[in-house]
C-alpha positions as a Markdown table, in Angstrom:
| # | Residue | x | y | z |
|---|---|---|---|---|
| 1 | Unk | -11.1 | 1.8 | -5.1 |
| 2 | Unk | -7.7 | 2.9 | -4.8 |
| 3 | Unk | -5.4 | 3.4 | -7.8 |
| 4 | Unk | -2.5 | 1.6 | -6.5 |
| 5 | Unk | -4.4 | -1.1 | -5.4 |
| 6 | Unk | -6.2 | -1.7 | -8.7 |
| 7 | Unk | -2.6 | -1.6 | -10.2 |
| 8 | Unk | -1.4 | -4.0 | -7.4 |
| 9 | Unk | -4.5 | -6.8 | -8.4 |
| 10 | Unk | -3.7 | -6.0 | -12.4 |
| 11 | Unk | 0.0 | -7.1 | -11.5 |
| 12 | Unk | -1.1 | -10.2 | -9.4 |
| 13 | Unk | -3.3 | -11.2 | -12.3 |
| 14 | Unk | -0.4 | -10.8 | -14.5 |
| 15 | Unk | 1.8 | -12.8 | -12.1 |
| 16 | Unk | -0.5 | -15.2 | -11.1 |
| 17 | Unk | -1.1 | -16.0 | -15.2 |
| 18 | Unk | 2.9 | -16.4 | -15.8 |
| 19 | Unk | 3.3 | -18.5 | -13.0 |
| 20 | Unk | 0.1 | -21.0 | -14.2 |
| 21 | Unk | 1.4 | -20.9 | -17.5 |
| 22 | Unk | 5.0 | -21.9 | -16.7 |
| 23 | Unk | 4.0 | -24.6 | -14.0 |
| 24 | Unk | 1.5 | -26.1 | -16.7 |
| 25 | Unk | 4.5 | -26.3 | -19.1 |
| 26 | Unk | 6.8 | -27.8 | -16.9 |
| 27 | Unk | 4.5 | -30.6 | -15.1 |
| 28 | Unk | 4.2 | -28.8 | -12.0 |
| 29 | Unk | 0.3 | -28.0 | -12.0 |
| 30 | Unk | -2.6 | -30.0 | -13.3 |
| 31 | Unk | -4.9 | -28.8 | -15.9 |
| 32 | Unk | -7.6 | -29.3 | -13.1 |
| 33 | Unk | -5.7 | -27.2 | -10.6 |
| 34 | Unk | -5.0 | -24.8 | -13.0 |
| 35 | Unk | -8.8 | -24.6 | -13.7 |
| 36 | Unk | -9.8 | -24.5 | -10.0 |
| 37 | Unk | -7.3 | -21.8 | -9.0 |
| 38 | Unk | -8.2 | -19.6 | -12.2 |
| 39 | Unk | -11.7 | -19.6 | -10.9 |
| 40 | Unk | -10.7 | -19.0 | -7.4 |
| 41 | Unk | -8.8 | -15.9 | -8.6 |
| 42 | Unk | -11.2 | -14.4 | -10.8 |
| 43 | Unk | -13.9 | -15.0 | -8.0 |
| 44 | Unk | -11.5 | -13.2 | -5.3 |
| 45 | Unk | -9.0 | -11.0 | -6.4 |
| 46 | Unk | -11.3 | -8.1 | -7.9 |
| 47 | Unk | -13.1 | -8.0 | -4.3 |
| 48 | Unk | -10.0 | -7.2 | -2.2 |
| 49 | Unk | -10.3 | -4.1 | -0.9 |
| 50 | Unk | -6.8 | -3.5 | 1.1 |
| 51 | Unk | -3.2 | -4.4 | 0.4 |
| 52 | Unk | -3.3 | -6.5 | 3.6 |
| 53 | Unk | -6.0 | -8.5 | 2.0 |
| 54 | Unk | -4.3 | -9.1 | -1.3 |
| 55 | Unk | -1.2 | -10.5 | 0.7 |
| 56 | Unk | -3.6 | -12.9 | 2.6 |
| 57 | Unk | -5.0 | -14.0 | -0.6 |
| 58 | Unk | -1.6 | -14.6 | -2.4 |
| 59 | Unk | -0.6 | -16.2 | 0.6 |
| 60 | Unk | -3.4 | -18.6 | 0.6 |
| 61 | Unk | -3.3 | -19.8 | -3.0 |
| 62 | Unk | 0.5 | -20.2 | -2.5 |
| 63 | Unk | -0.4 | -22.6 | 0.2 |
| 64 | Unk | -3.2 | -24.3 | -1.8 |
| 65 | Unk | -0.9 | -24.2 | -5.2 |
| 66 | Unk | 2.9 | -24.2 | -4.8 |
| 67 | Unk | 3.3 | -22.8 | -8.1 |
| 68 | Unk | 1.9 | -19.5 | -6.9 |
| 69 | Unk | 4.3 | -19.4 | -4.2 |
| 70 | Unk | 7.2 | -16.8 | -6.2 |
| 71 | Unk | 4.3 | -14.6 | -6.8 |
| 72 | Unk | 3.2 | -14.2 | -2.7 |
| 73 | Unk | 7.2 | -13.8 | -2.1 |
| 74 | Unk | 7.4 | -11.1 | -4.7 |
| 75 | Unk | 4.5 | -9.0 | -3.0 |
| 76 | Unk | 6.0 | -9.8 | 0.5 |
| 77 | Unk | 9.6 | -8.5 | -0.5 |
| 78 | Unk | 8.0 | -5.4 | -1.9 |
| 79 | Unk | 6.3 | -4.8 | 0.9 |
| 80 | Unk | 9.2 | -5.2 | 3.1 |
| 81 | Unk | 10.9 | -2.9 | 0.7 |
| 82 | Unk | 8.1 | -0.4 | 1.2 |
| 83 | Unk | 8.4 | -0.2 | 4.9 |
| 84 | Unk | 12.3 | -0.5 | 4.7 |
| 85 | Unk | 11.9 | 2.7 | 2.5 |
| 86 | Unk | 9.7 | 4.6 | 4.9 |
| 87 | Unk | 11.9 | 3.7 | 7.9 |
| 88 | Unk | 15.0 | 5.5 | 5.9 |
| 89 | Unk | 12.8 | 8.4 | 4.9 |
| 90 | Unk | 12.0 | 9.0 | 8.9 |
| 91 | Unk | 15.7 | 8.7 | 9.8 |
| 92 | Unk | 16.7 | 10.9 | 7.6 |
| 93 | Unk | 14.3 | 13.6 | 8.4 |
| 94 | Unk | 15.6 | 12.8 | 12.1 |
| 95 | Unk | 19.2 | 13.3 | 10.8 |
| 96 | Unk | 18.3 | 16.6 | 9.3 |
| 97 | Unk | 16.5 | 17.9 | 12.1 |
| 98 | Unk | 19.5 | 17.1 | 14.5 |
| 99 | Unk | 21.8 | 18.7 | 11.9 |
| 100 | Unk | 20.1 | 21.6 | 11.9 |
| 101 | Unk | 20.3 | 22.2 | 16.0 |
């Protein structure tokens, strides 16, 4: 397994736990929902093999349990930032090429 993906899975576990704990304290999630969602998380998260699969899982989880929406949004924002970074690097490389002509 990709080391980066493994780190992202650990991050997802941590953020999901924090979101669940917060939702339980605020009364935004029932104990039953937390138990069911916990089983779903444990059963599925370790088997994820790609970043896209991770995002789809988090999206599904957020659609079922609104308390987890912030985790999904966080991962989507990170994805967008990475894409923007790659675009900027490509543009900078092209500018350097033009400057050297």
